[in-house]
Short mmCIF file of N, CA and C in Angstrom, two decimals:
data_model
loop_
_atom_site.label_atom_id
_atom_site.label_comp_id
_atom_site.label_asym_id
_atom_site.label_seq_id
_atom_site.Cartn_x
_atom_site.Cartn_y
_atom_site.Cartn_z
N UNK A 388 47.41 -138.52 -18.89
CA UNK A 388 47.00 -139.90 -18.70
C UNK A 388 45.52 -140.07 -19.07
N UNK A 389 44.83 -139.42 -18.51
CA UNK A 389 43.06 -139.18 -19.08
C UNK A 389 43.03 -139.08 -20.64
N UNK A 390 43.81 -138.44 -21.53
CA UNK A 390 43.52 -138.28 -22.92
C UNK A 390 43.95 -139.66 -23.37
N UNK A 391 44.89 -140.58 -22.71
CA UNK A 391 45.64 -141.69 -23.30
C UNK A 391 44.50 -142.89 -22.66
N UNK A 392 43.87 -142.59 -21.54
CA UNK A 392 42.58 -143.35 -21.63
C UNK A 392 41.43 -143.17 -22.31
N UNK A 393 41.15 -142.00 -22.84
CA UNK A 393 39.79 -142.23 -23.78
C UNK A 393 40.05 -141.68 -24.59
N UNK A 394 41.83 -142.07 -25.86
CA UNK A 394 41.90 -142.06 -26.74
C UNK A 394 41.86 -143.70 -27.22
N UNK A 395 42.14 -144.89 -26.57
CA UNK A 395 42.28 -146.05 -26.52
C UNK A 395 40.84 -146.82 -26.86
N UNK A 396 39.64 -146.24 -26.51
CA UNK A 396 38.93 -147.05 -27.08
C UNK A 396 38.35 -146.73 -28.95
N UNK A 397 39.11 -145.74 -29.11
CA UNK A 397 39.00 -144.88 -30.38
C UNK A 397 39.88 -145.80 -31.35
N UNK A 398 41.25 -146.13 -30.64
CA UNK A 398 42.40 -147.03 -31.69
C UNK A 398 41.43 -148.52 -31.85
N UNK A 399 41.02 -148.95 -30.89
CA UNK A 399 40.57 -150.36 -30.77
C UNK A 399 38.89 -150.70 -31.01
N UNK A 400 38.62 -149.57 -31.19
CA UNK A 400 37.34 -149.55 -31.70
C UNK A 400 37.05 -149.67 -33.21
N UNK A 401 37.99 -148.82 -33.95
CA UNK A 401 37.85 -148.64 -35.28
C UNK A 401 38.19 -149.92 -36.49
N UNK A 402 38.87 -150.71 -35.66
CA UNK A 402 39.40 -151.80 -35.87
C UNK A 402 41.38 -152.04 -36.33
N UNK A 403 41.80 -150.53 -35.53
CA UNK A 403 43.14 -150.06 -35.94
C UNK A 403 44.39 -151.52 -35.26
N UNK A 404 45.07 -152.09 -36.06
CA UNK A 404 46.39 -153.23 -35.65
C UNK A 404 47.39 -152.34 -35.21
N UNK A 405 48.37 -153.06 -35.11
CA UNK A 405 49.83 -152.27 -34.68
C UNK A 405 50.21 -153.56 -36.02
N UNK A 406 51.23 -152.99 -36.92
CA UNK A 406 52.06 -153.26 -37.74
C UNK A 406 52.26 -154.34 -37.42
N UNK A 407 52.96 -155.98 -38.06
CA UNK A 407 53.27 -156.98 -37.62
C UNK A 407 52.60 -157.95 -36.95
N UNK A 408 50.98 -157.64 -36.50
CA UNK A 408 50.39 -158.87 -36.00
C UNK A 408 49.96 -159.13 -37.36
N UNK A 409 50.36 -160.90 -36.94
CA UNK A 409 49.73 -161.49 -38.38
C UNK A 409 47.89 -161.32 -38.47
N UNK A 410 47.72 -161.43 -39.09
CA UNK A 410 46.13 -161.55 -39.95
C UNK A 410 45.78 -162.19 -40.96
N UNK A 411 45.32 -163.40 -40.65
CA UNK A 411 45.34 -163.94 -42.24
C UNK A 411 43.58 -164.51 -42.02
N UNK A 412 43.13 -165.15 -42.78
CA UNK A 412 41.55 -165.26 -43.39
C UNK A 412 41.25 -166.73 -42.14
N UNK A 413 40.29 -166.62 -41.26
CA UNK A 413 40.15 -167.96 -40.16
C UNK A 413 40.64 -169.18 -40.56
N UNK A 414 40.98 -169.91 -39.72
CA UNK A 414 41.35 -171.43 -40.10
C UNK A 414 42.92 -171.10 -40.77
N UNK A 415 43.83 -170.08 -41.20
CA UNK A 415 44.90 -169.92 -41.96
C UNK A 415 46.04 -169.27 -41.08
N UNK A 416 46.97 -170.03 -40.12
CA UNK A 416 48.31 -169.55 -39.58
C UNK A 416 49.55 -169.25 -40.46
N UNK A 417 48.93 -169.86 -41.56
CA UNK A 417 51.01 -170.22 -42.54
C UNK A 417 49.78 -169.98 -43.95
N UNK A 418 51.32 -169.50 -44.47
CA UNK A 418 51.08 -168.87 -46.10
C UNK A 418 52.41 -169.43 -47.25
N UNK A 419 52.22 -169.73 -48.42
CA UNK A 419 53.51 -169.96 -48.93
C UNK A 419 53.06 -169.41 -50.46
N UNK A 420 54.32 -168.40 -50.75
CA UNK A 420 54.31 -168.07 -51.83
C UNK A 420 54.88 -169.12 -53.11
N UNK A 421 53.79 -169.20 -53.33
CA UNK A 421 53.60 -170.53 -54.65
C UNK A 421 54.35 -169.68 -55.86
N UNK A 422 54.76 -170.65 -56.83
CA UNK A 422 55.14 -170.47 -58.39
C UNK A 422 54.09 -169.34 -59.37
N UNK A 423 55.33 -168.60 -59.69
CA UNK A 423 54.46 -167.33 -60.52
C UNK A 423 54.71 -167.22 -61.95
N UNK A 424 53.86 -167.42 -62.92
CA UNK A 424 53.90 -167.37 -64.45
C UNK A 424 54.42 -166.01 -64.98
N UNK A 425 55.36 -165.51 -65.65
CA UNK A 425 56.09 -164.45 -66.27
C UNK A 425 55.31 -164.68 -67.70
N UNK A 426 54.28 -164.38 -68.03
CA UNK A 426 53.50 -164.34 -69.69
C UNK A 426 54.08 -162.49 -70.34
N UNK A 427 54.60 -162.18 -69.91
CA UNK A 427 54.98 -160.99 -70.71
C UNK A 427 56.58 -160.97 -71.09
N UNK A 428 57.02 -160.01 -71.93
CA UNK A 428 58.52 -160.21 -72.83
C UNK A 428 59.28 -159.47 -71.21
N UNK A 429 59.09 -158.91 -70.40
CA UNK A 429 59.55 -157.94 -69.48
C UNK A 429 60.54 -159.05 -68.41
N UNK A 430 61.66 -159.30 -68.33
CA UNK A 430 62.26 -160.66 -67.65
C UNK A 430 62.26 -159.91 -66.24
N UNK A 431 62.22 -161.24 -65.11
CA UNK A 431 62.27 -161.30 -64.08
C UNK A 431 60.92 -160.81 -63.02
N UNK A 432 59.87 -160.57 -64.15
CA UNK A 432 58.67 -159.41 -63.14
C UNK A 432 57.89 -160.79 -62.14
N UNK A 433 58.20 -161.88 -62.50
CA UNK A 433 57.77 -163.16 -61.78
C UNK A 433 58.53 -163.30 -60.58
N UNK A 434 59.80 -163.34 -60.53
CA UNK A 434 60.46 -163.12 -59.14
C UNK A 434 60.71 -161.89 -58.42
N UNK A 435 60.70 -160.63 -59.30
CA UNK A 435 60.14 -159.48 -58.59
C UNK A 435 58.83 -159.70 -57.63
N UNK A 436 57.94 -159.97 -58.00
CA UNK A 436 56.64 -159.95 -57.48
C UNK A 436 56.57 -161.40 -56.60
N UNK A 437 57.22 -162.26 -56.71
CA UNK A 437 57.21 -163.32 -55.23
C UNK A 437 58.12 -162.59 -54.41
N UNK A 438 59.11 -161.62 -54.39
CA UNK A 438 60.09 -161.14 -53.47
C UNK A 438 59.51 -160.62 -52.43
N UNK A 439 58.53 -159.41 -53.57
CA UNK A 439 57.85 -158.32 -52.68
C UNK A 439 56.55 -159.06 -52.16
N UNK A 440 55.87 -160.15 -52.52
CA UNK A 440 54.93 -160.98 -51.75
C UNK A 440 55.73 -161.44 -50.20
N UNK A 441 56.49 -162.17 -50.19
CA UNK A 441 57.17 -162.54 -49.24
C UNK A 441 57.86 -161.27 -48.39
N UNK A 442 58.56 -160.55 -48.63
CA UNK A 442 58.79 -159.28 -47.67
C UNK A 442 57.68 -158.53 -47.26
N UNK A 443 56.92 -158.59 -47.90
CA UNK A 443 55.32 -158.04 -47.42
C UNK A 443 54.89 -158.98 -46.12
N UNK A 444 54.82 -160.12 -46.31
CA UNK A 444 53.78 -160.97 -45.24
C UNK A 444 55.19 -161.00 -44.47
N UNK A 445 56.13 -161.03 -44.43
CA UNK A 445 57.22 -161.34 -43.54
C UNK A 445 57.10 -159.95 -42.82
N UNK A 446 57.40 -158.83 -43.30
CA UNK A 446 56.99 -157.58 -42.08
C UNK A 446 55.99 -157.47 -41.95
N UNK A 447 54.59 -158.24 -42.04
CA UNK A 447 53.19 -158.22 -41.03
C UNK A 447 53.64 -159.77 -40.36
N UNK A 448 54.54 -160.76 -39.84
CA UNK A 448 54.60 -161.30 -39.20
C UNK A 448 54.08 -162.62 -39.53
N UNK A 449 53.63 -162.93 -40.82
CA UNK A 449 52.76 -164.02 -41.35
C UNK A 449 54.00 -165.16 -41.53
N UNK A 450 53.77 -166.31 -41.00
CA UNK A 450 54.26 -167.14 -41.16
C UNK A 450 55.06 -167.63 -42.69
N UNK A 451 55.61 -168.10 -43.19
CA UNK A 451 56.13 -168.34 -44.38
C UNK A 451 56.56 -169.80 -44.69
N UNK A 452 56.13 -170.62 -44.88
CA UNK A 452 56.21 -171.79 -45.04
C UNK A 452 56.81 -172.26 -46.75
N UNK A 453 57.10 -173.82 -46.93
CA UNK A 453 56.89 -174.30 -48.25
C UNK A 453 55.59 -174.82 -48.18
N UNK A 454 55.11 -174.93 -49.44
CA UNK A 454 53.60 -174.97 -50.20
C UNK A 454 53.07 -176.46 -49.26
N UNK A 455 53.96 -177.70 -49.16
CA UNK A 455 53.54 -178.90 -48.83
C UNK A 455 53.12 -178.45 -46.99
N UNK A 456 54.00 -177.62 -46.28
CA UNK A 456 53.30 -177.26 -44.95
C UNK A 456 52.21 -176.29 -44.75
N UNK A 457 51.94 -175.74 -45.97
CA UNK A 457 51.20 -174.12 -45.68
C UNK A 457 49.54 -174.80 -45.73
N UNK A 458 48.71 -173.72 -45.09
CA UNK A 458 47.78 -173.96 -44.73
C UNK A 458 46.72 -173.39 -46.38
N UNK A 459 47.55 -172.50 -47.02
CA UNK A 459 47.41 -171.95 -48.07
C UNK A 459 48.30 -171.36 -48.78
N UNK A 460 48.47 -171.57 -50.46
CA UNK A 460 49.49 -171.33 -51.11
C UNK A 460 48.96 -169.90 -52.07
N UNK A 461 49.59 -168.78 -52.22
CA UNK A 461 49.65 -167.85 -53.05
C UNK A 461 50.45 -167.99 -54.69
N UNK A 462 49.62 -167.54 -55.38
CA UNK A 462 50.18 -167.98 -56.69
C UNK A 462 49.46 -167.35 -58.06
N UNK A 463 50.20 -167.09 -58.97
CA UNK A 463 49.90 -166.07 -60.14
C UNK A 463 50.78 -166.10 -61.30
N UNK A 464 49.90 -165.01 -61.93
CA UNK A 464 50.73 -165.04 -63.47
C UNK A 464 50.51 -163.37 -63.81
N UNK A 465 51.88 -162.99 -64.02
CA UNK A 465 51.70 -161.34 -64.93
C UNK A 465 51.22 -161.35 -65.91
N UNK A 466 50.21 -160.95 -66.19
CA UNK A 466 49.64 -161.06 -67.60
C UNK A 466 50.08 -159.76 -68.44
N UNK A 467 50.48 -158.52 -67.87
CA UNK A 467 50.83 -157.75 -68.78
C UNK A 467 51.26 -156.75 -68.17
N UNK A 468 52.66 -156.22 -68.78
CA UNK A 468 53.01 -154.92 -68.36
C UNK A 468 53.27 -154.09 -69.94
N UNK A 469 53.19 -152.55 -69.65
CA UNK A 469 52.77 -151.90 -70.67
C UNK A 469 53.59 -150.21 -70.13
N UNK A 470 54.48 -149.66 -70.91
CA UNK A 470 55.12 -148.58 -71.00
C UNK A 470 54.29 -147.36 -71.98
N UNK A 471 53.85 -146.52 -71.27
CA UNK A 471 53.21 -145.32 -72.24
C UNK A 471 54.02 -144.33 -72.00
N UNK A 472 54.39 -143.57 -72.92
CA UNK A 472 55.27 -141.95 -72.71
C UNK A 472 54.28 -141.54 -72.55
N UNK A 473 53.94 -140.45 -71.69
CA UNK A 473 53.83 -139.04 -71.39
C UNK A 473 53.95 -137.60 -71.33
N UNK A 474 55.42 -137.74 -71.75
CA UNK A 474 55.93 -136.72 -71.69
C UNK A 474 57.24 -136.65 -72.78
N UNK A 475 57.50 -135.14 -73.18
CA UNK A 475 58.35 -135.53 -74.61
C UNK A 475 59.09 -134.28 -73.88
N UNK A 476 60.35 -134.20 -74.81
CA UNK A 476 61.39 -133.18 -74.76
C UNK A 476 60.77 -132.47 -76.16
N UNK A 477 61.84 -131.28 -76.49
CA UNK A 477 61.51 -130.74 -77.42
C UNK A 477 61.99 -131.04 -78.88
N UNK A 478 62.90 -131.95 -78.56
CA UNK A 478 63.35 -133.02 -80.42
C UNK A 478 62.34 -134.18 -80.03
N UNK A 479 61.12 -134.26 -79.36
CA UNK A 479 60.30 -135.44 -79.43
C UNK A 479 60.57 -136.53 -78.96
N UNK A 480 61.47 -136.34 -77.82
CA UNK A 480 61.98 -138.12 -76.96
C UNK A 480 61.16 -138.12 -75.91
N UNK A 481 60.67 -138.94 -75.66
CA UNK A 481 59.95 -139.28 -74.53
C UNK A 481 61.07 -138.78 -73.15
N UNK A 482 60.33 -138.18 -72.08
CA UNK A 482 61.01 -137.97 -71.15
C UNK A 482 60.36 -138.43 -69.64
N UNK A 483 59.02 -138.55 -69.85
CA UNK A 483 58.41 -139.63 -68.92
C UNK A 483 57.27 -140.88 -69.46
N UNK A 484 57.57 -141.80 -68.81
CA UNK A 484 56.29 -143.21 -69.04
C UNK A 484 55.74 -143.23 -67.96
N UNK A 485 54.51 -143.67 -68.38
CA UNK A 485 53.57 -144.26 -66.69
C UNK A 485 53.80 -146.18 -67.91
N UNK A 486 54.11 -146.88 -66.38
CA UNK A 486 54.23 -148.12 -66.47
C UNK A 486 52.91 -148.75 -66.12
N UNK A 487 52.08 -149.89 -66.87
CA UNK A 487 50.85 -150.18 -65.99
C UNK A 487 51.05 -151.74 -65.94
N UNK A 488 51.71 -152.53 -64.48
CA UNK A 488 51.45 -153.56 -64.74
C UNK A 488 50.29 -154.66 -63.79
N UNK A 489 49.64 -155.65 -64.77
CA UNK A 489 48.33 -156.51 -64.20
C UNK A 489 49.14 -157.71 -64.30
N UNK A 490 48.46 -158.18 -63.23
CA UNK A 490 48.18 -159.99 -62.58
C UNK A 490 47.26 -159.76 -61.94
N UNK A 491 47.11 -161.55 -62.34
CA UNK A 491 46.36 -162.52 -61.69
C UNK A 491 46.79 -163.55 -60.76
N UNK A 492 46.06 -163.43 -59.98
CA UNK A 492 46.10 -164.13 -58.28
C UNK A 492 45.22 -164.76 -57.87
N UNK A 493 45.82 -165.91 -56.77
CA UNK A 493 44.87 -166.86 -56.29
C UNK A 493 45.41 -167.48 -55.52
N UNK A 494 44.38 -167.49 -54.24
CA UNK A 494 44.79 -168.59 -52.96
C UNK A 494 44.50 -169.52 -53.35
N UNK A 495 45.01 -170.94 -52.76
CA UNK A 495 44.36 -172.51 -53.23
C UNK A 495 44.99 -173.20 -51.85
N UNK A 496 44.24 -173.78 -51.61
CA UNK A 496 44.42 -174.97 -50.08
C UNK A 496 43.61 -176.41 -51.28
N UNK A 497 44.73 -177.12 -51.18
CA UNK A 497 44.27 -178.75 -51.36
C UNK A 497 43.46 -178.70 -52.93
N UNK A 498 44.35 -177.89 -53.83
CA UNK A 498 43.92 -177.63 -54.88
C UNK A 498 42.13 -177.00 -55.07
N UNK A 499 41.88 -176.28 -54.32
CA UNK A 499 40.52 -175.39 -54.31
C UNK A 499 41.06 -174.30 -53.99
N UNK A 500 40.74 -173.29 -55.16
CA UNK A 500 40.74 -172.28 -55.15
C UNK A 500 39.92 -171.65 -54.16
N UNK A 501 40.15 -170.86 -53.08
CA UNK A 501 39.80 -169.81 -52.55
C UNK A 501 39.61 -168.06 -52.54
N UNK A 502 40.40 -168.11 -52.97
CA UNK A 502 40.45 -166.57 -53.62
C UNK A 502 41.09 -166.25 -54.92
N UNK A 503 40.37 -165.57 -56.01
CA UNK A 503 40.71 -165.21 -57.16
C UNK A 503 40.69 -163.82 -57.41
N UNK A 504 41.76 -163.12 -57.85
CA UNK A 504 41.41 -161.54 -58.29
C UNK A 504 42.33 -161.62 -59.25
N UNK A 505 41.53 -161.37 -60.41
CA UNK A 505 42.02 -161.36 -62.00
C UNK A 505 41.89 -159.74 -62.29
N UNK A 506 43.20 -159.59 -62.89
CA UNK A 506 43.42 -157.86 -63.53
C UNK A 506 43.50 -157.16 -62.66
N UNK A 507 44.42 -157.33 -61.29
CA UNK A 507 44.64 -156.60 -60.12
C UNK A 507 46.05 -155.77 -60.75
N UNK A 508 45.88 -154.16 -60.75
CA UNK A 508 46.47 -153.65 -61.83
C UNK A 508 47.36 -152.73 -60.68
N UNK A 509 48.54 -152.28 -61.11
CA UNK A 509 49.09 -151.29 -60.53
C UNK A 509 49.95 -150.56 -61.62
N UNK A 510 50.19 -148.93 -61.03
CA UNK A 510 50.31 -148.16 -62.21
C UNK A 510 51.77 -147.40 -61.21
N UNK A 511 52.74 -146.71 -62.20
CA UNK A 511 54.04 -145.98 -61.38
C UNK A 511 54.58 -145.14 -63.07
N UNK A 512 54.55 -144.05 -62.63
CA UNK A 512 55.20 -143.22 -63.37
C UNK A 512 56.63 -142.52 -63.12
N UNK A 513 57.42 -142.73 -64.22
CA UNK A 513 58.91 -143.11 -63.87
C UNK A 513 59.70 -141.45 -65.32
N UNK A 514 60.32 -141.04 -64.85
CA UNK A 514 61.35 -140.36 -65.60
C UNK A 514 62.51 -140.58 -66.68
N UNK A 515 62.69 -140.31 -67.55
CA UNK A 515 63.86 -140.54 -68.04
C UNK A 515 64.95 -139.74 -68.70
N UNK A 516 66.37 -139.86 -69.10
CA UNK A 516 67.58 -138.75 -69.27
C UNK A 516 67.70 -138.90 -70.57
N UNK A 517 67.64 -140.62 -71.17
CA UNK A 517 68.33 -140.67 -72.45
C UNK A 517 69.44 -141.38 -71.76
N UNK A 518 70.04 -141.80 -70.96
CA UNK A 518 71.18 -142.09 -70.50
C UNK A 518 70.76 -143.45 -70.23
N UNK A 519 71.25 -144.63 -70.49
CA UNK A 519 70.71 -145.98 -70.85
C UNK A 519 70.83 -146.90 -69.74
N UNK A 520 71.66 -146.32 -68.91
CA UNK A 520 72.19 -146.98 -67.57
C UNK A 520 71.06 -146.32 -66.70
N UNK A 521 71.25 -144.58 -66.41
CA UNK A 521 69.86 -144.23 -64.96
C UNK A 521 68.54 -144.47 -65.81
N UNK A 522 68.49 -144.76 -67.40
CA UNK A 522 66.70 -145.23 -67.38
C UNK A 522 66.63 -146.26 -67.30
N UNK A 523 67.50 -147.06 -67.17
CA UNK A 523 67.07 -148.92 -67.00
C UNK A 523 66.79 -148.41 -65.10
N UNK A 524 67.56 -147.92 -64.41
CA UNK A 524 66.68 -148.02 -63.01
C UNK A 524 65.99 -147.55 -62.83
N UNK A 525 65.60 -145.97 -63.29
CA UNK A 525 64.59 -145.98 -63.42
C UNK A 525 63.18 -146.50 -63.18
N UNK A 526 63.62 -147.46 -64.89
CA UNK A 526 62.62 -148.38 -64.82
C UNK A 526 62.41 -149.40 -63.73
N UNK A 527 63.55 -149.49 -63.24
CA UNK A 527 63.56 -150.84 -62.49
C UNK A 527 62.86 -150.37 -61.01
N UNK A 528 63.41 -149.02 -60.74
CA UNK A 528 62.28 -148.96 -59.79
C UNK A 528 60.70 -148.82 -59.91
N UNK A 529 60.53 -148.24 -60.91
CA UNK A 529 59.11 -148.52 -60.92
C UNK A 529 58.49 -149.28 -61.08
N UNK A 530 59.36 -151.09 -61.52
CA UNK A 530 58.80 -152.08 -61.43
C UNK A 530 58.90 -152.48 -60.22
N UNK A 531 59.96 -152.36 -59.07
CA UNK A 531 59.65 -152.87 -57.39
C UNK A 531 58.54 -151.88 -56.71
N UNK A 532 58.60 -150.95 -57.07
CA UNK A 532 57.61 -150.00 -56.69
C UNK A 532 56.20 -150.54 -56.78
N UNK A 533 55.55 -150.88 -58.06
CA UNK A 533 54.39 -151.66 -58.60
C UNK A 533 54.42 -153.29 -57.58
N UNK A 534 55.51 -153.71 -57.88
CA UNK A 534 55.05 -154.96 -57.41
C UNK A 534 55.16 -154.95 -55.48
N UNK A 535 55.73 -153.96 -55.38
CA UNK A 535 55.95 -153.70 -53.51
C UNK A 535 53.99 -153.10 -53.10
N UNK A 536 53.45 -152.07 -54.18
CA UNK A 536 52.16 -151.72 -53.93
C UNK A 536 51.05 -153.24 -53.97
N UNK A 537 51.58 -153.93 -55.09
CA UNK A 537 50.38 -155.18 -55.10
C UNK A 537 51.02 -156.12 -54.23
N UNK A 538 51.69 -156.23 -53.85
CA UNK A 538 52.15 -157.44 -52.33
C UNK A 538 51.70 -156.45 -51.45
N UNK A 539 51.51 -154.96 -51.23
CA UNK A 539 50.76 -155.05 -49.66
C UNK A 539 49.12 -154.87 -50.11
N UNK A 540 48.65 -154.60 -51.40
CA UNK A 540 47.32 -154.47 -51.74
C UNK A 540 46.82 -156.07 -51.12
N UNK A 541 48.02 -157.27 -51.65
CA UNK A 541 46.86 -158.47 -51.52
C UNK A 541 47.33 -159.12 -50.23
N UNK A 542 48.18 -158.67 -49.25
CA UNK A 542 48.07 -158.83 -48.25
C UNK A 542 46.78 -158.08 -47.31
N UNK A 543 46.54 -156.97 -47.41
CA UNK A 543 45.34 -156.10 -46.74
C UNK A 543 43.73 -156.75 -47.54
N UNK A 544 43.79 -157.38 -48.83
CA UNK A 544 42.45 -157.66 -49.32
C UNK A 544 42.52 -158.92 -48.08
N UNK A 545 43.50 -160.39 -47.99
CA UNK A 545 43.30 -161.16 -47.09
C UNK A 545 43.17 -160.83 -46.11
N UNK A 546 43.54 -159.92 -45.29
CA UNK A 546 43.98 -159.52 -43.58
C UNK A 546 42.55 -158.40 -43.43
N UNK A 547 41.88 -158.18 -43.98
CA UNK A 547 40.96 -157.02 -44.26
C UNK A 547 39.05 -157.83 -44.44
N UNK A 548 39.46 -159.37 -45.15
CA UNK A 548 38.39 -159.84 -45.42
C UNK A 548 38.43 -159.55 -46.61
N UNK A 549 38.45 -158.82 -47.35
CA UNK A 549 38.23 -158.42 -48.90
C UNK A 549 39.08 -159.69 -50.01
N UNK A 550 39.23 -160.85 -49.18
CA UNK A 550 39.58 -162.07 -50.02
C UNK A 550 38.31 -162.72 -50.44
N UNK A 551 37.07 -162.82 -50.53
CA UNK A 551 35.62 -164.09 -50.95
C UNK A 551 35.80 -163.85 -52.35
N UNK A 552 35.77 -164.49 -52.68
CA UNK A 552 35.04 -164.78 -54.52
C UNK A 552 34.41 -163.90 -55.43
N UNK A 553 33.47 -163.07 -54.53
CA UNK A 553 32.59 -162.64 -54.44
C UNK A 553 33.34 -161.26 -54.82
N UNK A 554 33.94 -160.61 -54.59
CA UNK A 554 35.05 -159.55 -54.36
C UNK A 554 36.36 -159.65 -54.95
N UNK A 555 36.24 -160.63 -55.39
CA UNK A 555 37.61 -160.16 -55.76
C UNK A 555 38.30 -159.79 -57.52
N UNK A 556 37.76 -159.15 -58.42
CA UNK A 556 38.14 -158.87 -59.32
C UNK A 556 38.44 -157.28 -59.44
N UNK A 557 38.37 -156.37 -58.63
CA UNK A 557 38.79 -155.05 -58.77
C UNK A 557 39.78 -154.49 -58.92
N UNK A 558 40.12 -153.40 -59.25
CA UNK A 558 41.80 -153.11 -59.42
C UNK A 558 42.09 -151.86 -58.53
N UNK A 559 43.10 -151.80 -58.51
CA UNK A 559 43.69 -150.18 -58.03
C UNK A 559 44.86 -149.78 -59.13
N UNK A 560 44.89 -148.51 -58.74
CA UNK A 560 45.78 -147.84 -59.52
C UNK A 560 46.50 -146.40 -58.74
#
């Protein structure tokens, strides 16, 4: 019981949550994932990436509204996804790609932009057989994979503070 009392000001000191309390930027209870631009040949990476936006803030507990109730609307455009081999067999077929795909993002309340992070990049390296059916999932997981990493990246930049203006063009990978 003594270690579970003066381990407690250690969790709550550091600034540690428990999973599921919402957190969103002051003045902001409700969030709505706004309309997302698909600018690359790659179909569907626009509703991939509102899915995993929304299952993201839905298991931290964030409210989910439509755009006309939300206190702030989320919203973007893929600007590019990009397949590099890596790796070859020995007749020269590619046998792995790293996938790298970027968007651009932005909060807006009452048409003012609040938060912008342009070229927020995520990267997933994926395998392949030659077999046209397991490399399409493959691929396909490493596109929910990418877009599951940038729905909790830009949930933690808001819930973290790392949403101002000021901050926000960096990437991860």
């Amino acid at each position: 019981m003594l270690r579970l009392l003066l381990l407690l000001p250690l969790l709550f000191g550091c600034g540690y949550r428990f999973v599921g309390a919402p957190s969103l930027p002051e003045g902001m209870r409700s969030i709505a994932i706004g309309e997302f631009q698909n600018l690359t040949a790659e179909p569907r990476l626009d509703s991939l990436l509102r899915r995993a936006l929304r299952e993201e803030f839905t298991f931290r507990g964030v409210p989910l509204v439509k755009s006309k109730d939300a206190d702030a609307t989320l919203e973007g455009r893929v600007m590019r996804i990009s397949f590099r081999s890596l790796a070859y067999d020995e007749s020269a077929r590619a046998r792995q790609y790293r996938a790298t795909l970027q968007v651009d993002l932005r909060l807006v309340r009452d048409r003012r932009v609040l938060w912008e992070g342009r070229g927020l990049t995520e990267t997933e390296t994926f395998n392949v057989r030659g077999d046209v059916i397991l490399d399409d999932e493959a691929k396909d997981r490493a596109l929910r994979k990418m877009a599951e990493d940038l729905a909790e990246e830009v949930y933690l930049r808001l819930a973290t503070g790392l949403w101002s203006p000021s901050r926000s063009s960096s990437t991860s990978q």
